[in-house]
Short mmCIF file of C-alpha atoms in Angstrom, two decimals:
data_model
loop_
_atom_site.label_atom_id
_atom_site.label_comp_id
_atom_site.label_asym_id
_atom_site.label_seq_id
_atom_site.Cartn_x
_atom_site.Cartn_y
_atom_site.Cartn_z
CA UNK A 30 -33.59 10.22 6.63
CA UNK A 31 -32.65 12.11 9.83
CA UNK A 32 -29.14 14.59 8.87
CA UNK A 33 -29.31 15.38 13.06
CA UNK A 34 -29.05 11.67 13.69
CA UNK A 35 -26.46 11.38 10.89
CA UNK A 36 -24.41 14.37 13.01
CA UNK A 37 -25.17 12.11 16.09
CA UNK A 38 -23.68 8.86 14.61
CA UNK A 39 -20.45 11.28 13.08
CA UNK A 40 -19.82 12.94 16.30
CA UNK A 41 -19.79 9.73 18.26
CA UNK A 42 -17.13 7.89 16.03
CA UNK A 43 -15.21 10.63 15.90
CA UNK A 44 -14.61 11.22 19.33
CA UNK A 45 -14.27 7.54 19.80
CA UNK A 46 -11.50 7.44 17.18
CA UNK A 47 -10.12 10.63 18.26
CA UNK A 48 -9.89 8.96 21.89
CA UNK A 49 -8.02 5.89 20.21
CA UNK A 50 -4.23 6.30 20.56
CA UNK A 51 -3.86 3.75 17.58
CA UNK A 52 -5.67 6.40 15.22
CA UNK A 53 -3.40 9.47 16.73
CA UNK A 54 -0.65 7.37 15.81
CA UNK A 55 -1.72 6.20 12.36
CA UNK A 56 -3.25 9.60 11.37
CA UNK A 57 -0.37 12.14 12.71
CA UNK A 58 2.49 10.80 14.04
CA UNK A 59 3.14 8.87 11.15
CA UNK A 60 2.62 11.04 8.22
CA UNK A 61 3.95 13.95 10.01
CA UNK A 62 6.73 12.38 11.36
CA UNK A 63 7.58 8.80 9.75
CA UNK A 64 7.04 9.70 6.11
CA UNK A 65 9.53 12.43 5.97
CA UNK A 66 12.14 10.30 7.94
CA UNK A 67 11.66 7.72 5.17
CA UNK A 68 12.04 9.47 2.11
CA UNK A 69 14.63 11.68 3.73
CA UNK A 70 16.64 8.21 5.24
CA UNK A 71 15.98 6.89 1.26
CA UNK A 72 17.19 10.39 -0.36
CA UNK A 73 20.37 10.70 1.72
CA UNK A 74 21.71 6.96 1.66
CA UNK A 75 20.77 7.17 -2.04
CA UNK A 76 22.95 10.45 -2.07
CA UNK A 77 25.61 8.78 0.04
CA UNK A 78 26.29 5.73 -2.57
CA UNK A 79 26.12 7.46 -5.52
CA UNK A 80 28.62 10.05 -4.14
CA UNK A 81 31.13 7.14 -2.74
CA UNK A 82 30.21 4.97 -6.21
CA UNK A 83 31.36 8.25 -7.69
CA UNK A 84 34.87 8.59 -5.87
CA UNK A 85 35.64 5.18 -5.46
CA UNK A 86 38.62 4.05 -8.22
CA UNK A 87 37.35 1.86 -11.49
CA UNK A 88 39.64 -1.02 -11.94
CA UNK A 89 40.14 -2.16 -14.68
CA UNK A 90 41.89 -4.56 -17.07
CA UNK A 91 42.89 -3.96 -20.20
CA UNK A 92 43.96 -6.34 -22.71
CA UNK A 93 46.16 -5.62 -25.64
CA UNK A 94 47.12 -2.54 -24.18
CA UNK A 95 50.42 -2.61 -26.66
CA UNK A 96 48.36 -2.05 -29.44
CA UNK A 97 47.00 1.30 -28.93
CA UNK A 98 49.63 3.36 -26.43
CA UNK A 99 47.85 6.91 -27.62
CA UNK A 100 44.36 5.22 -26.23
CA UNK A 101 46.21 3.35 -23.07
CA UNK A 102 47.51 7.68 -22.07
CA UNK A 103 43.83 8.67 -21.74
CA UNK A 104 43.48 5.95 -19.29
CA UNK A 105 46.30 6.56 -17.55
CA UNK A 106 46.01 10.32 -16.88
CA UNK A 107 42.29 9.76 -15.48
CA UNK A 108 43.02 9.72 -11.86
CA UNK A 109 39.86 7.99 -11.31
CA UNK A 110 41.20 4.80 -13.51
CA UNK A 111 43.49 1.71 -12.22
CA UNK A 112 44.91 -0.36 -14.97
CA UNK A 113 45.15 -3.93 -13.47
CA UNK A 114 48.10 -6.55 -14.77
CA UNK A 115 46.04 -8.94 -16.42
CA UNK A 116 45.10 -12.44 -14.27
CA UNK A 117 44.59 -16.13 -15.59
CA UNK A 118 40.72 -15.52 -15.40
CA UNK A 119 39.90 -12.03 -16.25
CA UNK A 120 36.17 -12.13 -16.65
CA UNK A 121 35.97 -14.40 -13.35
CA UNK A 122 37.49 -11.90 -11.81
CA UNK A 123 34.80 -8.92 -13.60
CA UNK A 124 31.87 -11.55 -12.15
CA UNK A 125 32.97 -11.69 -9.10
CA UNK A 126 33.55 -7.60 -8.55
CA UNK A 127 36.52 -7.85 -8.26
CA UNK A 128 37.42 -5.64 -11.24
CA UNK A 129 34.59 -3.25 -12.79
CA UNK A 130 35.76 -3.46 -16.70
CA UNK A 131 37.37 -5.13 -18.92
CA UNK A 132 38.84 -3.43 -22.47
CA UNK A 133 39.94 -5.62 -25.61
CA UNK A 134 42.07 -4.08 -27.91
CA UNK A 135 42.45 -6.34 -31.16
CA UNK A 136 46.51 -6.46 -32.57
CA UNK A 137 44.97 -4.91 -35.76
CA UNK A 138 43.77 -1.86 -34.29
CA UNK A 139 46.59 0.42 -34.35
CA UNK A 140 46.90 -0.42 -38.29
CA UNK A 141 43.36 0.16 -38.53
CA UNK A 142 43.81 3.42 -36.98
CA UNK A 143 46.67 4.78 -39.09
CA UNK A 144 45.35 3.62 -42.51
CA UNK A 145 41.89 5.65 -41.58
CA UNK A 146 39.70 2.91 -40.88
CA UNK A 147 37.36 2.27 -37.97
CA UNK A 148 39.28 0.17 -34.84
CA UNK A 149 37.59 -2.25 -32.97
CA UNK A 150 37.49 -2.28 -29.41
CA UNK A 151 35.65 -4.85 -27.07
CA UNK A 152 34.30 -3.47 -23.62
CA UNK A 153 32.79 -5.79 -21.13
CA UNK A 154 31.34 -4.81 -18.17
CA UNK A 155 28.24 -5.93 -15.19
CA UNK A 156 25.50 -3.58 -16.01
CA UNK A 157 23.96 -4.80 -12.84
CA UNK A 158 26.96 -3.28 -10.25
CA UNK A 159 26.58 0.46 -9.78
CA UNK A 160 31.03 0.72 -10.18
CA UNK A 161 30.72 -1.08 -12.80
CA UNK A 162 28.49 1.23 -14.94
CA UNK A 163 30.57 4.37 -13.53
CA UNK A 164 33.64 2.35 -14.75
CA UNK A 165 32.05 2.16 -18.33
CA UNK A 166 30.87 5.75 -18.44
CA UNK A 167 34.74 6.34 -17.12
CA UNK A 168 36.03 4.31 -20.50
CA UNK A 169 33.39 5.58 -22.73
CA UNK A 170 34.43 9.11 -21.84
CA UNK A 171 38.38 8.55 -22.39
CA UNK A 172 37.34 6.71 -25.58
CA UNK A 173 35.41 9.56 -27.03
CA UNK A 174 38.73 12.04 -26.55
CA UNK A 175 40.79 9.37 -28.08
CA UNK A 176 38.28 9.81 -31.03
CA UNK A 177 37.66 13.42 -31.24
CA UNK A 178 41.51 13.88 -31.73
CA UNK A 179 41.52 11.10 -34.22
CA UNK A 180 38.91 12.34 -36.00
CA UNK A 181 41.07 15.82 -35.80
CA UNK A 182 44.14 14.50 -37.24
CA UNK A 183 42.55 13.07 -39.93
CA UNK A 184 40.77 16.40 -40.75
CA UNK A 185 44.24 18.26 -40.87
CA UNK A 186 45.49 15.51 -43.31
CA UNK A 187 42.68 16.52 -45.68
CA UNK A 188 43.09 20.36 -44.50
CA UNK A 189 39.37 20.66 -43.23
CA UNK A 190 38.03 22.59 -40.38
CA UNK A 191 35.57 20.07 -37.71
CA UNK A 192 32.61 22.22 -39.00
CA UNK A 193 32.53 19.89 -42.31
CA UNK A 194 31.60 16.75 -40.68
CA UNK A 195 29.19 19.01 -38.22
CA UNK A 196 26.91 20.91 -40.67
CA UNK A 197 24.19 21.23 -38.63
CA UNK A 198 24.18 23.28 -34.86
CA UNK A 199 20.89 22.49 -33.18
CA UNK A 200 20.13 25.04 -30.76
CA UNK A 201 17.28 23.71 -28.01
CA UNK A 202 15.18 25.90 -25.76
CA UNK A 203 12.33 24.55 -23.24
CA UNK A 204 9.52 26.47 -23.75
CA UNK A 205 7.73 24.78 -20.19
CA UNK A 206 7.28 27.27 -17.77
CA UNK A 207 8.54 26.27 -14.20
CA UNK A 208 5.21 25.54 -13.32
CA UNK A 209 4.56 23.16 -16.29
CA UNK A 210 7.94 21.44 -15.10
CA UNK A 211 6.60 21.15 -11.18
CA UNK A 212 3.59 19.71 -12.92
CA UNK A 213 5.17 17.26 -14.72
CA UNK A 214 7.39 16.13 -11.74
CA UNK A 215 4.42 15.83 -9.42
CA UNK A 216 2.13 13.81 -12.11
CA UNK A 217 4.33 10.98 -11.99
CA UNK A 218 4.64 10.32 -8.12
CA UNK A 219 1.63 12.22 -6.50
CA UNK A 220 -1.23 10.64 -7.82
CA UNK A 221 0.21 7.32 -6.52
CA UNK A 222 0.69 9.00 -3.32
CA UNK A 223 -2.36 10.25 -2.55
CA UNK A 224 -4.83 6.54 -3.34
CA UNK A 225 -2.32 4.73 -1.35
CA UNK A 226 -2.74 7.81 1.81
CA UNK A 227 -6.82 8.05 1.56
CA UNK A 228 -6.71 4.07 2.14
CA UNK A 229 -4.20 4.01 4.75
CA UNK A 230 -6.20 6.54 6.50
CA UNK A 231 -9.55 4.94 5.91
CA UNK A 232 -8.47 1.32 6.63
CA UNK A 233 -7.95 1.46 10.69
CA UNK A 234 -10.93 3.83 11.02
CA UNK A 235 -13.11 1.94 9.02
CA UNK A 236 -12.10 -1.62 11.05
CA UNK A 237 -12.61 -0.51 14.67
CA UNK A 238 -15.59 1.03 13.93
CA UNK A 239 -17.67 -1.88 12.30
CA UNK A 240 -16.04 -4.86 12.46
CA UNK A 241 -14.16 -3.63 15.90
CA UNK A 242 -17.77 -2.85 17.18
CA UNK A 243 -18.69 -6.34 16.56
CA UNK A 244 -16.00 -7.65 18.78
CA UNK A 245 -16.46 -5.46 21.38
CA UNK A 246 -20.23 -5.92 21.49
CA UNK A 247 -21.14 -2.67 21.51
CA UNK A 248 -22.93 -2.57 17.97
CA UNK A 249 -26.24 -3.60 19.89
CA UNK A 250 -26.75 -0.52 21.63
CA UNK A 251 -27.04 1.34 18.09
CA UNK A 252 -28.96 -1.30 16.68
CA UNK A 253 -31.21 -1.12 19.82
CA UNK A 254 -32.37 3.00 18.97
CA UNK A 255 -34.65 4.69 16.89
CA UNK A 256 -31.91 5.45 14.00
CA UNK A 257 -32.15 3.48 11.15
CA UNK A 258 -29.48 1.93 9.56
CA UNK A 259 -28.97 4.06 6.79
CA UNK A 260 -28.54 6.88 9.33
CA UNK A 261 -26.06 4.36 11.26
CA UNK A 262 -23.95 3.65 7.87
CA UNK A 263 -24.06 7.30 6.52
CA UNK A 264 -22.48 8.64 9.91
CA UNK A 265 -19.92 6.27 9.98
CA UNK A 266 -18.97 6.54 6.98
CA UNK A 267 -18.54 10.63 6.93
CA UNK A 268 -16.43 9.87 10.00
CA UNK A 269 -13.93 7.28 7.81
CA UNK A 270 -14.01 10.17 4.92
CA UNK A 271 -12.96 13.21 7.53
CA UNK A 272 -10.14 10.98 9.11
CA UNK A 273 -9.37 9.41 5.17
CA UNK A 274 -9.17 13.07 4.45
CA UNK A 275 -7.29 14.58 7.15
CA UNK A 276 -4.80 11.51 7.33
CA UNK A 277 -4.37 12.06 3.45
CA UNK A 278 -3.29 16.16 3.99
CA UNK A 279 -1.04 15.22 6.89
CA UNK A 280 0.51 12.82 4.78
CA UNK A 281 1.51 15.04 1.74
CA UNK A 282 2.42 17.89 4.19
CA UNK A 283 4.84 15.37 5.34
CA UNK A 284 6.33 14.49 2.11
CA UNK A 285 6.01 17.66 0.79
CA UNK A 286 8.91 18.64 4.01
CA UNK A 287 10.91 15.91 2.73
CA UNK A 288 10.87 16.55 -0.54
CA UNK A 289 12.23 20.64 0.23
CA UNK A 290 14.23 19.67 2.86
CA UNK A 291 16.74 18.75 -0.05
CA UNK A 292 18.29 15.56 0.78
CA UNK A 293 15.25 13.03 -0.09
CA UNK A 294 14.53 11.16 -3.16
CA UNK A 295 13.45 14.36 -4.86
CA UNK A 296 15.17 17.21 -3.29
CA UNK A 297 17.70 19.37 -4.71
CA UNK A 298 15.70 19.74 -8.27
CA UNK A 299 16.84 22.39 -10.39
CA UNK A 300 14.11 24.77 -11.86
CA UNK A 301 11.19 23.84 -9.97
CA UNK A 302 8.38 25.97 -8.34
CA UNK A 303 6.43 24.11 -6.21
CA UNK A 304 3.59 25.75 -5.89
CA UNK A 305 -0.53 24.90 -7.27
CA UNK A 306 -3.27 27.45 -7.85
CA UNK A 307 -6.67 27.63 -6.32
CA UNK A 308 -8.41 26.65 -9.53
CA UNK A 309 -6.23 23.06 -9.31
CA UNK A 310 -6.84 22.54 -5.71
CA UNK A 311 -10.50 23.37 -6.80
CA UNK A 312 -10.59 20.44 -9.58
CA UNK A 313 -8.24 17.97 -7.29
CA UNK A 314 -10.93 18.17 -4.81
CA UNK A 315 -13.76 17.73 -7.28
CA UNK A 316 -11.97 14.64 -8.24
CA UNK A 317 -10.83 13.34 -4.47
CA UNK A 318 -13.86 13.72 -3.10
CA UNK A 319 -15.81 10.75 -4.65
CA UNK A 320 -12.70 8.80 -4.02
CA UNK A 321 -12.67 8.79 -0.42
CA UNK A 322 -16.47 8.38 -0.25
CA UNK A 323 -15.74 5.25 -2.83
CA UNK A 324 -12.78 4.04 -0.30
CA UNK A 325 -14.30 4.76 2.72
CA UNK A 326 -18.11 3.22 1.89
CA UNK A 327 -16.18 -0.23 0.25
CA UNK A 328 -13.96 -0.53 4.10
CA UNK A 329 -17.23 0.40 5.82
CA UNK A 330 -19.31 -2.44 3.73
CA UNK A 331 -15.91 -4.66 4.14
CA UNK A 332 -15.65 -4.23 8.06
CA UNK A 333 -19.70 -4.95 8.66
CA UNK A 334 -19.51 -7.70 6.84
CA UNK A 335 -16.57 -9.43 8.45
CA UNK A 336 -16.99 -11.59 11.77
CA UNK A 337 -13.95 -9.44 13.51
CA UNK A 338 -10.77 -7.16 12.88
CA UNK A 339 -8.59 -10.12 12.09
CA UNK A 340 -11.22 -11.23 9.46
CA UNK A 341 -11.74 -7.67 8.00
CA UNK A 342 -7.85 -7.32 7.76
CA UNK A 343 -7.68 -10.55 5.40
CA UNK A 344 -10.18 -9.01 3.56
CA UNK A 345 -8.66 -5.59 2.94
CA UNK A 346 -5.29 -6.95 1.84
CA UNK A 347 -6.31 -7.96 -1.45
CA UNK A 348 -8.09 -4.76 -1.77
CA UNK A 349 -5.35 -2.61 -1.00
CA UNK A 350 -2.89 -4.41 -3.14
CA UNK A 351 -5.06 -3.99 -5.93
CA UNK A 352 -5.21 -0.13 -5.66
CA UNK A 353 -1.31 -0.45 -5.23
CA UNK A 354 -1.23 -1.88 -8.63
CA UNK A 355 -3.94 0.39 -10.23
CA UNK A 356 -1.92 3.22 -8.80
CA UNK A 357 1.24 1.62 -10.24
CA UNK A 358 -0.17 1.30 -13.53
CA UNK A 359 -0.83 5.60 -13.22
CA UNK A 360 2.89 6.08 -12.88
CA UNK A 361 3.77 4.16 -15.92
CA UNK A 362 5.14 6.11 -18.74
CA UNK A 363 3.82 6.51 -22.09
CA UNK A 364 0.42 4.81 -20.84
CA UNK A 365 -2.66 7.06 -21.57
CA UNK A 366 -6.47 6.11 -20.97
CA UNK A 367 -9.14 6.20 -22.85
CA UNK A 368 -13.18 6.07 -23.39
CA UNK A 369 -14.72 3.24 -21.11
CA UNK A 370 -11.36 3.02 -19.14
CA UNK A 371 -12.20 6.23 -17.41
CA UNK A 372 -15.30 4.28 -15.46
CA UNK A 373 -12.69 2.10 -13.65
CA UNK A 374 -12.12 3.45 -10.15
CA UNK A 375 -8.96 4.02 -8.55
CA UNK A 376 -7.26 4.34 -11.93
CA UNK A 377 -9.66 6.70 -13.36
CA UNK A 378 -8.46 8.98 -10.45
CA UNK A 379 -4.97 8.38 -10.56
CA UNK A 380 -5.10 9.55 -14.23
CA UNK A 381 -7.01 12.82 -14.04
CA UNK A 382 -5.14 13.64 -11.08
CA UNK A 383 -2.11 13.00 -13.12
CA UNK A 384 -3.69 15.38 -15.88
CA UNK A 385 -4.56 18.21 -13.77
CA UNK A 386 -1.25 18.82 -12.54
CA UNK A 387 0.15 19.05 -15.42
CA UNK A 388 -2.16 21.66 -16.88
CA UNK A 389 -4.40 19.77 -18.95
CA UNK A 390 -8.06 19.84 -18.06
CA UNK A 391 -10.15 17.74 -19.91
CA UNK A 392 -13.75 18.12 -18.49
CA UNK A 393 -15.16 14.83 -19.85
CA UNK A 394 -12.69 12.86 -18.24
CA UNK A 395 -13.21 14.69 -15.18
CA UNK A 396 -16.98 14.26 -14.78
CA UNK A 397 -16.84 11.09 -16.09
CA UNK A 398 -14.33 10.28 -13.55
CA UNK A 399 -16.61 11.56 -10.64
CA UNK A 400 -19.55 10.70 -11.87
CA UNK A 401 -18.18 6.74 -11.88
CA UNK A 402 -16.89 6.89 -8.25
CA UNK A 403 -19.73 8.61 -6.82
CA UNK A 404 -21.98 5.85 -8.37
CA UNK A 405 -20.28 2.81 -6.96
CA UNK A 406 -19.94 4.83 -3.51
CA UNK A 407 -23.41 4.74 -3.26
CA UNK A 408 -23.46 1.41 -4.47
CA UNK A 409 -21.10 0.32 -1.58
CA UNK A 410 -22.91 2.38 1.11
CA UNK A 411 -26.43 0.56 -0.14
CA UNK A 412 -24.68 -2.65 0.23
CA UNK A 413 -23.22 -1.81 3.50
CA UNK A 414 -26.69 -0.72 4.71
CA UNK A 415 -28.15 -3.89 3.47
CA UNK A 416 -25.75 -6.03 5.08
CA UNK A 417 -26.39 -3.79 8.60
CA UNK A 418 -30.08 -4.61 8.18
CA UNK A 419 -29.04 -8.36 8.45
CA UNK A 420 -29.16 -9.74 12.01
CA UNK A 421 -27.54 -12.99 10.68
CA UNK A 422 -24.14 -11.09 9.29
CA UNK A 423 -24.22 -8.57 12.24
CA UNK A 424 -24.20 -11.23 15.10
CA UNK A 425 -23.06 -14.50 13.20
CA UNK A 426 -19.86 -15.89 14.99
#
């Protein structure tokens, strides 16, 4: 094995791709530019219907307001709270929007109250309509007063202080530094992140350059020199891992802009540094590097083995929904993995990328982690060289 025709084969697809408007577009203009549009467009209409969900007026009705006039006050002196008259059809009118909430208030609840037993009260609401929830927490809020002073009364009846049904004051302090905390935040979102950016990097690369070569013809005048294919295969395949790679960076400088800028999905957090030490770059590295080889050498066997683009497209779908969902599965909560489950790819990257940022370094799952990628990258750059040995896949039409 030649590395200087290796260096040959890189250089050439990387000027070629470099030359390609379609890759400029894919590899800098979009996560440079698009990605923090998005999250930023998603953060501030998110921001903008919460705020007017938060200002708009709850209307409600409430039925057998006569029996409690003490609770019906509460209600009334919450300028954020419209008591309705009540229609023929009240929850019709809750289904259709209409209203947000509707209170019952049984006739023996004021007797209930006053003899010092617990009252009843009936709250219906659409836990699927955003007013309709801040219409319940609206209630819910008004109902706990009403019960505090009850619950006051009823201790000045019996001449004890509040402290005798509280015996206990819990006191809680977060011992997680603000680095732990940036940690945490970023193991739940960036692991996902970064899988789904090293294959939308590789993917376009990886096409035009095998299965885009095919179309275009111009395969034959490689096949036609003295480099052998595993030369061939190796270069373009280092080429799909630089532009993988440099597509990836791009992409979480991008989203790490939106996320500061304060008005995306995550900006405006309270008490978080964001900031990551050599020594976890070091071990993200250790981890991503076998993963791009892995993504980059299955697109590379993918793309040679398809007739054309269109073909290797239909192919790569299925692939790159099933990293979505393995990626998915590494932003569940309360899911942890273990032993053998540590040799499945993808996953096994998602989760030790997940552990690293938040501080815990656990070197078997690390090595076993690139030790199982870097095994079936070389397995999918041996089958990509076998299938570029074959003159009937290379030229079949």
């Amino acid at each position: 094995m030649n590395w200087k025709n290796i260096k040959l084969i890189f250089i050439k697809e990387l000027v070629g791709t470099v030359r390609d408007k379609r890759t400029i577009i894919a590899m800098i203009i979009i996560p440079l530019i698009f990605y923090p549009i998005l999250f930023m467009g998603i953060g501030y209409f998110n921001q903008m219907g919460n705020e007017k969900s938060e200002e708009a007026i709850s209307k409600i009705i409430i039925i057998g307001a006569e029996f409690s006039p003490p609770l019906l006050k509460y209600f009334q002196n919450n300028p954020k709270i419209e008591i309705l008259s009540i229609p023929n059809n009240p929850l019709l009118k809750l289904q259709k929007g209409e209203v947000q909430l509707i209170l019952i208030i049984p006739s023996d609840f004021k007797d209930r109250i006053e003899e010092g037993e617990s009252g009843p009260l009936i709250l219906k609401y659409d836990a699927t309509e955003t007013k309709s929830r801040i219409a319940q927490k609206r209630i819910n809020q008004a109902i706990a007063e009403y019960e505090k002073e009850i619950i006051s009364q009823r201790l000045s009846m019996m001449h004890l202080k509040e402290e005798f049904i509280r015996p206990l004051i819990l006191q809680t302090e977060n011992v997680a530094s603000p680095q732990k905390v940036t940690g945490s935040l970023l193991g739940v979102l960036l692991p996902y992140l970064i899988v789904i950016l090293i294959f939308v990097g590789a993917m376009h690369t990886a096409v035009d350059i095998t299965a885009g070569e095919k179309e275009r013809g111009t395969i034959t005048t490689l096949l036609v020199s003295q480099i052998n294919r595993l030369e061939i295969v190796l270069g373009k395949c280092f080429a799909v891992m630089l532009i993988s790679f440099i597509s990836m960076v791009l992409g979480l400088i991008g989203l790490t802009l939106a996320f500061l800028s304060g008005t995306s999905i995550m900006g405006g957090i309270e008490g978080v540094e964001f900031g990551i030490s050599f020594s976890t770059i070091f071990l993200l590295f250790l981890v991503l590097l076998p993963l791009v080889g892995l993504a980059s050498a299955v697109l590379i066997m993918v793309g040679i083995f398809a007739r054309n683009i269109k073909e290797a497209s239909s192919y790569i779908t299925p692939i790159y929904m099933l990293t979505i969902f393995l990626g998915v599965i590494s932003i569940s909560q309360g899911i942890e993995l273990s032993g053998k489950m540590f040799l499945v790819p993808v996953l096994n990257s998602s989760f030790v990328f997940k552990e690293i940022l938040m501080g815990k370094i656990y070197w078997s799952h690390i090595i076993t982690t690139f030790s199982a990628n870097m095994v079936i990258a070389t397995l999918a750059l041996l089958g990509a060289t076998r299938l570029f040995t074959k003159e009937e896949v290379l030229f079949r039409s």
